Coordinates of N, CA, C and O in Angstrom, one line a residue:
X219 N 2.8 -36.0 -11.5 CA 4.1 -36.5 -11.3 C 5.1 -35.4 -11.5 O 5.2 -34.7 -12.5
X220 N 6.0 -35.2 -10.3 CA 6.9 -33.8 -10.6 C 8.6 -34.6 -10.8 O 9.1 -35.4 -10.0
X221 N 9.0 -34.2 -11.6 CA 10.5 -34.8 -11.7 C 11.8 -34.1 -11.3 O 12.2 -33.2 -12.0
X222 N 12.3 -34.5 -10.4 CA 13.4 -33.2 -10.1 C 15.0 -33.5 -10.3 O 15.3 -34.7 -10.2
X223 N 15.7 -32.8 -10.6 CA 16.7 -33.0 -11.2 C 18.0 -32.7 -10.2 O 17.7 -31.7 -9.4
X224 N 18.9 -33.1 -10.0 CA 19.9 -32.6 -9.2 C 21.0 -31.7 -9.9 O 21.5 -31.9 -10.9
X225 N 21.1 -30.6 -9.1 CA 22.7 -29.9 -10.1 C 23.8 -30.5 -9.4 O 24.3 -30.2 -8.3
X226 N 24.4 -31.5 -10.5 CA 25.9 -31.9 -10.1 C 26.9 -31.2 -10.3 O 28.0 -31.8 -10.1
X227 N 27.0 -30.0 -10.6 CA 28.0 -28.9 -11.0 C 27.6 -27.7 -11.3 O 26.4 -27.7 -11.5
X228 N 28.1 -26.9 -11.4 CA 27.5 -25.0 -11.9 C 29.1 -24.8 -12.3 O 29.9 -25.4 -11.6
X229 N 29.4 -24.2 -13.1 CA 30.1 -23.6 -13.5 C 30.0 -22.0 -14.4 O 28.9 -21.9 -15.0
X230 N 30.6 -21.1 -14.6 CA 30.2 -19.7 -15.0 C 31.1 -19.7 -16.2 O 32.2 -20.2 -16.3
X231 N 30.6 -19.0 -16.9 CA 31.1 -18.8 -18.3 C 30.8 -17.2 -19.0 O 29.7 -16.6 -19.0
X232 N 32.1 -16.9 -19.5 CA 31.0 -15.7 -20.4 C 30.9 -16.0 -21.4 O 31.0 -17.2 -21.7
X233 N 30.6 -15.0 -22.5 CA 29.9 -15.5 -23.6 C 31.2 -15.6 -24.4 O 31.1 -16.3 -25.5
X234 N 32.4 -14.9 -24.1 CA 33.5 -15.6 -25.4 C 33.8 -16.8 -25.3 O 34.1 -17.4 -26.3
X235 N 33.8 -17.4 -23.8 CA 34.6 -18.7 -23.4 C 33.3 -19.7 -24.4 O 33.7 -20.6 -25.2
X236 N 31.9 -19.4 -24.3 CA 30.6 -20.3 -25.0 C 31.3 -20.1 -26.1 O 31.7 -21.2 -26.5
X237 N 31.6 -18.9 -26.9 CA 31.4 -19.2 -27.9 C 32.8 -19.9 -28.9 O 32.7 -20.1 -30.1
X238 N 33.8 -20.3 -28.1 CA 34.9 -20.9 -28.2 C 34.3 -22.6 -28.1 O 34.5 -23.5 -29.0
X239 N 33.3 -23.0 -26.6 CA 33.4 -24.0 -26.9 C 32.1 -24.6 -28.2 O 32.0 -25.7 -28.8
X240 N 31.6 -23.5 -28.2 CA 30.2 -24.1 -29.2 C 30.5 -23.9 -30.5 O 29.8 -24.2 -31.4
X241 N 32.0 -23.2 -30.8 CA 33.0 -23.4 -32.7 C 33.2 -24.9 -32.4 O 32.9 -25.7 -33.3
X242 N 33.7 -25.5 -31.2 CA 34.3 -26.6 -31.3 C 33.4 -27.2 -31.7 O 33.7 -27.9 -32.7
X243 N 32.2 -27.4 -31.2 CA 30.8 -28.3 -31.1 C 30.4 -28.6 -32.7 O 29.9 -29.6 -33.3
X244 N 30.8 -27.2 -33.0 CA 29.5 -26.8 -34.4 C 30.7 -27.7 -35.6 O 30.2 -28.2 -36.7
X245 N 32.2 -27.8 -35.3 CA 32.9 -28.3 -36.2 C 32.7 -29.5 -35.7 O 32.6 -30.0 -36.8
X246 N 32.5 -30.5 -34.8 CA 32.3 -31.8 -34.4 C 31.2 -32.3 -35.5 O 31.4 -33.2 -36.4
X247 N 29.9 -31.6 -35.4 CA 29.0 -31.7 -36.2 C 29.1 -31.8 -37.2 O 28.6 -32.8 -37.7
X248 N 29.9 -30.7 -38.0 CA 30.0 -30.8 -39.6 C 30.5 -32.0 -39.9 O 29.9 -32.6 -40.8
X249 N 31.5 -32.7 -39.3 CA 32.6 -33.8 -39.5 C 31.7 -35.1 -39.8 O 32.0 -36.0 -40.7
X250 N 30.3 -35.2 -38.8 CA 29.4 -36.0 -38.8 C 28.6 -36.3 -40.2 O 28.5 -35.3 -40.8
X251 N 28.2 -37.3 -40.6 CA 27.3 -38.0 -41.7 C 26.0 -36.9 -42.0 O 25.6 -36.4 -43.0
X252 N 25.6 -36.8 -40.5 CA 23.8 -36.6 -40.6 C 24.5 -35.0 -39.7 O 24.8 -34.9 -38.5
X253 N 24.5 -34.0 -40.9 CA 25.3 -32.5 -40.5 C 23.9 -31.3 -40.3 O 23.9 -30.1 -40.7
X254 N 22.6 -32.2 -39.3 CA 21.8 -31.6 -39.0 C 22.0 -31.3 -37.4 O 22.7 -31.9 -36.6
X255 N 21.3 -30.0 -37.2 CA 22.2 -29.6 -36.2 C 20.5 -29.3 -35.3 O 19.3 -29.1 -35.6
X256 N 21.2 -29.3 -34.4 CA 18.8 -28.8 -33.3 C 18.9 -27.4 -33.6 O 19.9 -26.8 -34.0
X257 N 18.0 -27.1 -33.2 CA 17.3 -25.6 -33.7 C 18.1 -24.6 -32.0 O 18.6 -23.5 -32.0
X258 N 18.1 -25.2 -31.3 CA 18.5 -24.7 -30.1 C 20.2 -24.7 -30.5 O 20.8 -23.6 -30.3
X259 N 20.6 -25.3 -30.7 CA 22.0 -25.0 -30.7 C 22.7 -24.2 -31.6 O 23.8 -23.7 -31.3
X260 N 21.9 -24.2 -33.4 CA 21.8 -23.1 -34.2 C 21.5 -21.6 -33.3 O 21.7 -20.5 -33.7
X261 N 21.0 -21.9 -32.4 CA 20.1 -20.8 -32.0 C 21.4 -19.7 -31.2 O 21.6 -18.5 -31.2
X262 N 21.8 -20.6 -30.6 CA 23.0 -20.5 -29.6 C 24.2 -19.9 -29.7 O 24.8 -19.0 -29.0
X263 N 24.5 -20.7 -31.4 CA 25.5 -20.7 -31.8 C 25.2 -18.8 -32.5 O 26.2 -18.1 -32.8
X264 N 24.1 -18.3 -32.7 CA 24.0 -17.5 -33.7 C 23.7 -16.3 -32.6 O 23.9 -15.2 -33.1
X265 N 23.3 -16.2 -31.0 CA 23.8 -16.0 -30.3 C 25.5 -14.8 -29.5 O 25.9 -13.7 -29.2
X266 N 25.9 -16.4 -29.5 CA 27.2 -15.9 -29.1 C 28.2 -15.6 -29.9 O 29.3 -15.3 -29.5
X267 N 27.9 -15.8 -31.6 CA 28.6 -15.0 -32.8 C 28.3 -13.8 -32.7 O 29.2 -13.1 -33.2
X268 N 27.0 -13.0 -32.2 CA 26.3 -11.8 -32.2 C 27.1 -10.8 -30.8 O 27.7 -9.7 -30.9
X269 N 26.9 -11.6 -29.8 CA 27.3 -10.8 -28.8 C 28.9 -11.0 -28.0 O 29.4 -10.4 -27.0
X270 N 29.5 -12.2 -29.0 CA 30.8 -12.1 -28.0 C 31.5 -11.1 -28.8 O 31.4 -11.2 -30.0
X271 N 32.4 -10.0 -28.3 CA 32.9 -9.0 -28.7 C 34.5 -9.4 -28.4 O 35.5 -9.6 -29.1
X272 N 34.4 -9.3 -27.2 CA 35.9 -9.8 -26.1 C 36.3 -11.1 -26.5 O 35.5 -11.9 -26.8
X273 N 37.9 -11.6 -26.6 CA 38.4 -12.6 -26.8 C 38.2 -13.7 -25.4 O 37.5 -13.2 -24.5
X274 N 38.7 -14.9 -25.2 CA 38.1 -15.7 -24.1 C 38.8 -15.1 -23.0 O 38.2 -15.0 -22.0
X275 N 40.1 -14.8 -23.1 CA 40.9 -14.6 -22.2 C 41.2 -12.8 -21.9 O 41.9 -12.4 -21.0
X276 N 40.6 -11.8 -22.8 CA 40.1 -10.8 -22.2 C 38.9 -10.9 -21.0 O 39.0 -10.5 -19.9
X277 N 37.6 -11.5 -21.6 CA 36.9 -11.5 -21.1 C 37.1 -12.6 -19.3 O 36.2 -12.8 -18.5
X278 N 38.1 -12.9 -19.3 CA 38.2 -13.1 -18.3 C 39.2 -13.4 -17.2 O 39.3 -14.2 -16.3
X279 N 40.0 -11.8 -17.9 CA 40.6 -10.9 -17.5 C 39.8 -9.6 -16.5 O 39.8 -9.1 -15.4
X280 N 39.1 -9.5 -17.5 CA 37.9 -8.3 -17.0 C 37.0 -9.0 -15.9 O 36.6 -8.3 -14.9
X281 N 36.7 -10.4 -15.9 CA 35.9 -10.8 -14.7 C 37.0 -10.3 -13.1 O 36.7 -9.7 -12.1
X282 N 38.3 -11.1 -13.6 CA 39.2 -11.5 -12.7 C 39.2 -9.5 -11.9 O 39.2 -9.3 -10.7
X283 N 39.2 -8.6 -12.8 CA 39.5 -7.1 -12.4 C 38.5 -7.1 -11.4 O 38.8 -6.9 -10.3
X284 N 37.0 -7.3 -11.9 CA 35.6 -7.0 -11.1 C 35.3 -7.8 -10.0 O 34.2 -7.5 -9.5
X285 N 36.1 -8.9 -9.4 CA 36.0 -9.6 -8.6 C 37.0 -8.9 -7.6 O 36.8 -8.7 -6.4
X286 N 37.8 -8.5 -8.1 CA 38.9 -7.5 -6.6 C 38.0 -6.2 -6.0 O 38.3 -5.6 -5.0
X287 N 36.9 -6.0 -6.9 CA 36.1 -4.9 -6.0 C 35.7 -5.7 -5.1 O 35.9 -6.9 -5.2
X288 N 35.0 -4.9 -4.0 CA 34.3 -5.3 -3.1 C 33.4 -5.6 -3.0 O 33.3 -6.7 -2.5
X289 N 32.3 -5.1 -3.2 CA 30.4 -5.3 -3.8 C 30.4 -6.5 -4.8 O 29.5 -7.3 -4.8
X290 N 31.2 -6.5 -5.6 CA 31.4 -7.4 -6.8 C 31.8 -8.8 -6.7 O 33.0 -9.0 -6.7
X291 N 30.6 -10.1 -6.5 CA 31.0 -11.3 -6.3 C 31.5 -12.2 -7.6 O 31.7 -11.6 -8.6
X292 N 31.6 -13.4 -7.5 CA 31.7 -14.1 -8.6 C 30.8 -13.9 -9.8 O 31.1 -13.4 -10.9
X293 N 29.6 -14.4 -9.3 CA 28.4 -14.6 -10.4 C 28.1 -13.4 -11.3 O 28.0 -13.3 -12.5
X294 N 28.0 -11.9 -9.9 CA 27.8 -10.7 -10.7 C 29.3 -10.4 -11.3 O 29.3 -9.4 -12.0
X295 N 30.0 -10.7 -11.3 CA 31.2 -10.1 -12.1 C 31.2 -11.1 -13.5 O 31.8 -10.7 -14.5
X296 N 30.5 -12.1 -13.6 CA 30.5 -12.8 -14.6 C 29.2 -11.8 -15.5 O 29.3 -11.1 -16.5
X297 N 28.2 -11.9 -14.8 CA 27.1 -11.1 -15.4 C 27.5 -9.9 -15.8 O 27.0 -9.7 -16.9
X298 N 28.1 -9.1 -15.5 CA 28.4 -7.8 -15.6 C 29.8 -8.2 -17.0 O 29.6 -7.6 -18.1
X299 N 30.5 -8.8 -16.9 CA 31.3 -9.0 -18.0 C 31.0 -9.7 -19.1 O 31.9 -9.8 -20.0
X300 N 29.8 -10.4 -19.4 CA 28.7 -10.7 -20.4 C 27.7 -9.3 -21.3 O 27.4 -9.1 -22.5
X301 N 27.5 -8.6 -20.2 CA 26.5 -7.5 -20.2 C 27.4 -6.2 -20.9 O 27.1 -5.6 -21.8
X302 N 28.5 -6.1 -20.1 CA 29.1 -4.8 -20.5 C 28.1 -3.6 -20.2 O 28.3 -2.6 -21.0
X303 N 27.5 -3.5 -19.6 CA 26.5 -2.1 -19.5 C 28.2 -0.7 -19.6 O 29.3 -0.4 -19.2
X304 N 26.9 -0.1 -20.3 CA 27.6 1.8 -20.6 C 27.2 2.3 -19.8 O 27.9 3.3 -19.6
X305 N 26.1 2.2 -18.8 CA 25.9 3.6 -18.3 C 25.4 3.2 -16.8 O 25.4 2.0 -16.5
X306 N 25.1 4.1 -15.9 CA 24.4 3.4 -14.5 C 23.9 2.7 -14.5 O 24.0 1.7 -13.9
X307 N 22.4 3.3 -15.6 CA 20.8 2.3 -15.2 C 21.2 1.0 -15.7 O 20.7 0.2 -15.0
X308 N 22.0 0.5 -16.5 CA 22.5 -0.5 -16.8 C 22.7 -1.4 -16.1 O 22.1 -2.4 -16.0
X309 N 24.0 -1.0 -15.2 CA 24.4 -1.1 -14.4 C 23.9 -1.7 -13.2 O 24.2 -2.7 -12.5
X310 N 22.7 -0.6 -13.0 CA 22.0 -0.8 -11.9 C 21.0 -1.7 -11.8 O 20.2 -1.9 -10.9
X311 N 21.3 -2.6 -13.5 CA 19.6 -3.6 -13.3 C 20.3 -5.0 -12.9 O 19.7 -6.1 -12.5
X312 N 22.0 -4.9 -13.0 CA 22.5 -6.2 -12.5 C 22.1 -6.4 -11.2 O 21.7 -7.4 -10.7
X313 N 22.3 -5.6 -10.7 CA 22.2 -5.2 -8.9 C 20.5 -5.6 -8.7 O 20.0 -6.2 -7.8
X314 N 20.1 -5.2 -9.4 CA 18.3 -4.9 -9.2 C 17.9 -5.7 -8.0 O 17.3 -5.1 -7.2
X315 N 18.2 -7.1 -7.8 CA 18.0 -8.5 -7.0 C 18.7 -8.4 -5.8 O 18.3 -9.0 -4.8
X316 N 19.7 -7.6 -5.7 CA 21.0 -7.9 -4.6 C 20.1 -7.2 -3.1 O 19.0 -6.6 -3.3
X317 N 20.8 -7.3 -2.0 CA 19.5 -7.1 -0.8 C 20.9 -5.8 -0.6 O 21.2 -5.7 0.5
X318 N 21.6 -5.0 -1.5 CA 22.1 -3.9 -1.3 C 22.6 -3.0 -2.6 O 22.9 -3.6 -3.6
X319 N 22.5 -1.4 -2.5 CA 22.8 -0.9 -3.5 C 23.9 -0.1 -3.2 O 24.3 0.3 -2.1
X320 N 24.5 -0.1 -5.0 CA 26.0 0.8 -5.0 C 25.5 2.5 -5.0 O 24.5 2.8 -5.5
X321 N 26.4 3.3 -4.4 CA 26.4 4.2 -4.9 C 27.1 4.9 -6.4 O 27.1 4.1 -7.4
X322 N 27.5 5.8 -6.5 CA 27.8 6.1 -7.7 C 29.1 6.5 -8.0 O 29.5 6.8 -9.2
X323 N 29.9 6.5 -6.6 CA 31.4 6.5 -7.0 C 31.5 4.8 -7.1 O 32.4 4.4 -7.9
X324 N 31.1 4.1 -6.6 CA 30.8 2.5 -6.9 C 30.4 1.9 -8.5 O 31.0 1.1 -9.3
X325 N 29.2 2.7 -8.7 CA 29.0 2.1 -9.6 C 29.6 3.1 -10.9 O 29.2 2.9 -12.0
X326 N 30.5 4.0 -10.8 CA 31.5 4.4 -11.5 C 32.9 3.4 -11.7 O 33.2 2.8 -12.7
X327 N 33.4 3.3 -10.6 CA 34.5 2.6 -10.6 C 34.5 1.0 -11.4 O 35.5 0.4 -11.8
X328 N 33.1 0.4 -11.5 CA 32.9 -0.9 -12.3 C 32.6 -0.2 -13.1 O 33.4 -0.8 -13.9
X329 N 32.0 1.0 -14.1 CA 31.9 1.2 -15.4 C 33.2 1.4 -15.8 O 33.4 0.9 -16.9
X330 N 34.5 2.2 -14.9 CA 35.5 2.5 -15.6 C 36.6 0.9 -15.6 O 37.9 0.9 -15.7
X331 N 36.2 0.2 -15.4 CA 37.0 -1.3 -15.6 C 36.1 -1.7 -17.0 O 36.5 -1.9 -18.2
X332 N 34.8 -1.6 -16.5 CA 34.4 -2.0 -18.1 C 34.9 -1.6 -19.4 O 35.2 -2.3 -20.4
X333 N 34.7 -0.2 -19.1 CA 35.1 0.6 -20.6 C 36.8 0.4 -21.0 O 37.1 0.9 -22.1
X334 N 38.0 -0.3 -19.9 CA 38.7 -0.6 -20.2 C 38.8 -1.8 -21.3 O 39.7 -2.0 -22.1
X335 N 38.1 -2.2 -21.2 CA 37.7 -3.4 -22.2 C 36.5 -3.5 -23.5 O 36.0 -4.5 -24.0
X336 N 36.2 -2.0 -23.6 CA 35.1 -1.8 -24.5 C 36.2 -1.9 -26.3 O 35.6 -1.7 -27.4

Protein backbone atom coordinates (compact mmCIF):
# COMPACT_ATOMS: atom_id res chain seq x y z
CA UNK A 1 0.00 0.00 0.00
CA UNK A 2 1.74 3.35 -1.10
CA UNK A 3 0.30 6.57 0.44
CA UNK A 4 0.80 9.81 -1.27
CA UNK A 5 0.56 13.08 0.01
CA UNK A 6 -0.21 16.30 -1.84
CA UNK A 7 1.91 19.59 -1.38
CA UNK A 8 -0.69 22.26 -0.68
CA UNK A 9 1.96 24.95 -0.35
CA UNK A 10 5.94 25.36 -0.42
CA UNK A 11 7.11 28.24 0.99
CA UNK A 12 11.10 29.18 1.59
CA UNK A 13 12.57 30.16 4.64
CA UNK A 14 16.06 30.79 5.86
CA UNK A 15 17.27 29.67 8.85
CA UNK A 16 16.85 33.14 10.91
CA UNK A 17 13.15 33.53 9.73
CA UNK A 18 12.96 29.25 11.35
CA UNK A 19 14.56 30.21 14.03
CA UNK A 20 12.24 33.20 14.98
CA UNK A 21 9.31 31.08 14.29
CA UNK A 22 10.51 27.86 16.33
CA UNK A 23 11.37 30.69 19.77
CA UNK A 24 7.77 31.25 19.28
CA UNK A 25 6.87 27.53 19.24
CA UNK A 26 9.29 26.52 22.00
CA UNK A 27 7.61 29.42 24.32
CA UNK A 28 3.96 28.13 23.32
CA UNK A 29 5.24 24.85 24.78
CA UNK A 30 6.73 26.00 27.92
CA UNK A 31 3.32 27.79 28.80
CA UNK A 32 1.71 24.17 28.40
CA UNK A 33 0.98 21.70 31.50
CA UNK A 34 2.80 18.61 29.89
CA UNK A 35 6.39 20.99 28.93
CA UNK A 36 7.60 17.82 26.98
CA UNK A 37 8.73 18.77 23.81
CA UNK A 38 9.49 15.64 20.58
CA UNK A 39 12.97 14.91 20.10
CA UNK A 40 12.65 16.37 16.54
CA UNK A 41 11.73 19.66 17.44
CA UNK A 42 14.48 19.82 20.33
CA UNK A 43 16.43 18.75 17.53
CA UNK A 44 15.53 21.68 15.39
CA UNK A 45 15.34 24.07 17.71
CA UNK A 46 19.09 23.28 18.69
CA UNK A 47 19.74 23.49 15.06
CA UNK A 48 18.87 26.81 14.08
CA UNK A 49 20.24 28.32 17.55
CA UNK A 50 23.68 26.80 16.11
CA UNK A 51 23.54 28.13 12.59
CA UNK A 52 21.41 31.26 12.39
CA UNK A 53 24.00 34.01 12.48
CA UNK A 54 21.99 36.75 10.44
CA UNK A 55 18.95 38.54 11.93
CA UNK A 56 15.39 37.60 9.98
CA UNK A 57 15.38 40.62 8.14
CA UNK A 58 19.18 40.71 7.16
CA UNK A 59 18.92 37.39 6.00
CA UNK A 60 16.47 38.35 3.78
CA UNK A 61 17.84 41.26 2.65
CA UNK A 62 20.72 39.15 1.41
CA UNK A 63 18.24 36.73 -0.45
CA UNK A 64 16.40 39.82 -1.92
CA UNK A 65 20.39 41.15 -3.20
CA UNK A 66 21.05 37.35 -4.82
CA UNK A 67 17.89 37.24 -6.61
CA UNK A 68 18.78 40.53 -8.86
CA UNK A 69 21.70 38.41 -10.26
CA UNK A 70 20.94 36.64 -13.06
CA UNK A 71 21.94 32.85 -12.65
CA UNK A 72 20.54 33.25 -9.26
CA UNK A 73 16.84 31.97 -8.79
CA UNK A 74 14.51 32.03 -5.82
CA UNK A 75 15.21 28.61 -4.20
CA UNK A 76 19.10 28.97 -4.90
CA UNK A 77 19.28 32.40 -3.40
CA UNK A 78 17.55 31.01 -0.44
CA UNK A 79 20.01 28.08 -0.28
CA UNK A 80 22.93 30.12 -0.77
CA UNK A 81 21.75 32.58 2.06
CA UNK A 82 21.30 29.60 4.53
CA UNK A 83 24.72 28.21 3.47
CA UNK A 84 26.79 31.39 3.29
CA UNK A 85 29.66 29.45 1.50
CA UNK A 86 33.35 31.44 1.78
CA UNK A 87 34.90 30.17 -1.02
CA UNK A 88 34.09 28.76 -4.74
CA UNK A 89 34.02 24.99 -4.09
CA UNK A 90 31.39 25.96 -1.77
CA UNK A 91 29.80 27.76 -3.77
CA UNK A 92 30.02 25.54 -6.50
CA UNK A 93 28.28 22.52 -4.65
CA UNK A 94 24.93 24.73 -4.61
CA UNK A 95 25.13 24.79 -8.40
CA UNK A 96 26.34 21.06 -8.41
CA UNK A 97 22.45 20.01 -9.74
CA UNK A 98 21.72 23.06 -11.96
CA UNK A 99 21.89 21.87 -15.99
CA UNK A 100 24.51 25.08 -16.03
CA UNK A 101 27.72 26.39 -14.52
CA UNK A 102 29.01 29.91 -13.25
CA UNK A 103 32.11 31.07 -14.09
CA UNK A 104 34.23 32.78 -11.78
CA UNK A 105 33.65 36.44 -12.22
CA UNK A 106 30.03 34.96 -11.51
CA UNK A 107 30.64 33.04 -8.90
CA UNK A 108 32.83 36.01 -7.41
CA UNK A 109 30.26 38.51 -7.61
CA UNK A 110 27.66 36.08 -5.26
CA UNK A 111 30.68 35.54 -2.89
CA UNK A 112 31.13 39.37 -2.70
CA UNK A 113 27.23 39.92 -1.70
CA UNK A 114 27.71 37.25 0.67
CA UNK A 115 30.67 38.41 2.52
CA UNK A 116 28.61 41.68 2.72
CA UNK A 117 26.72 39.99 5.24
CA UNK A 118 29.28 37.86 6.95
Amino acid sequence: MTIFKEKVSEEFLTVAETKEILEDLEMERAAEEDREMRYELKRAIEHVNRFAVLEPEESLQLVEDLEQLEKVDTPTAYKIANLRPLDRDELRAVFAQERYTLDGDELDEILNIVKQYA
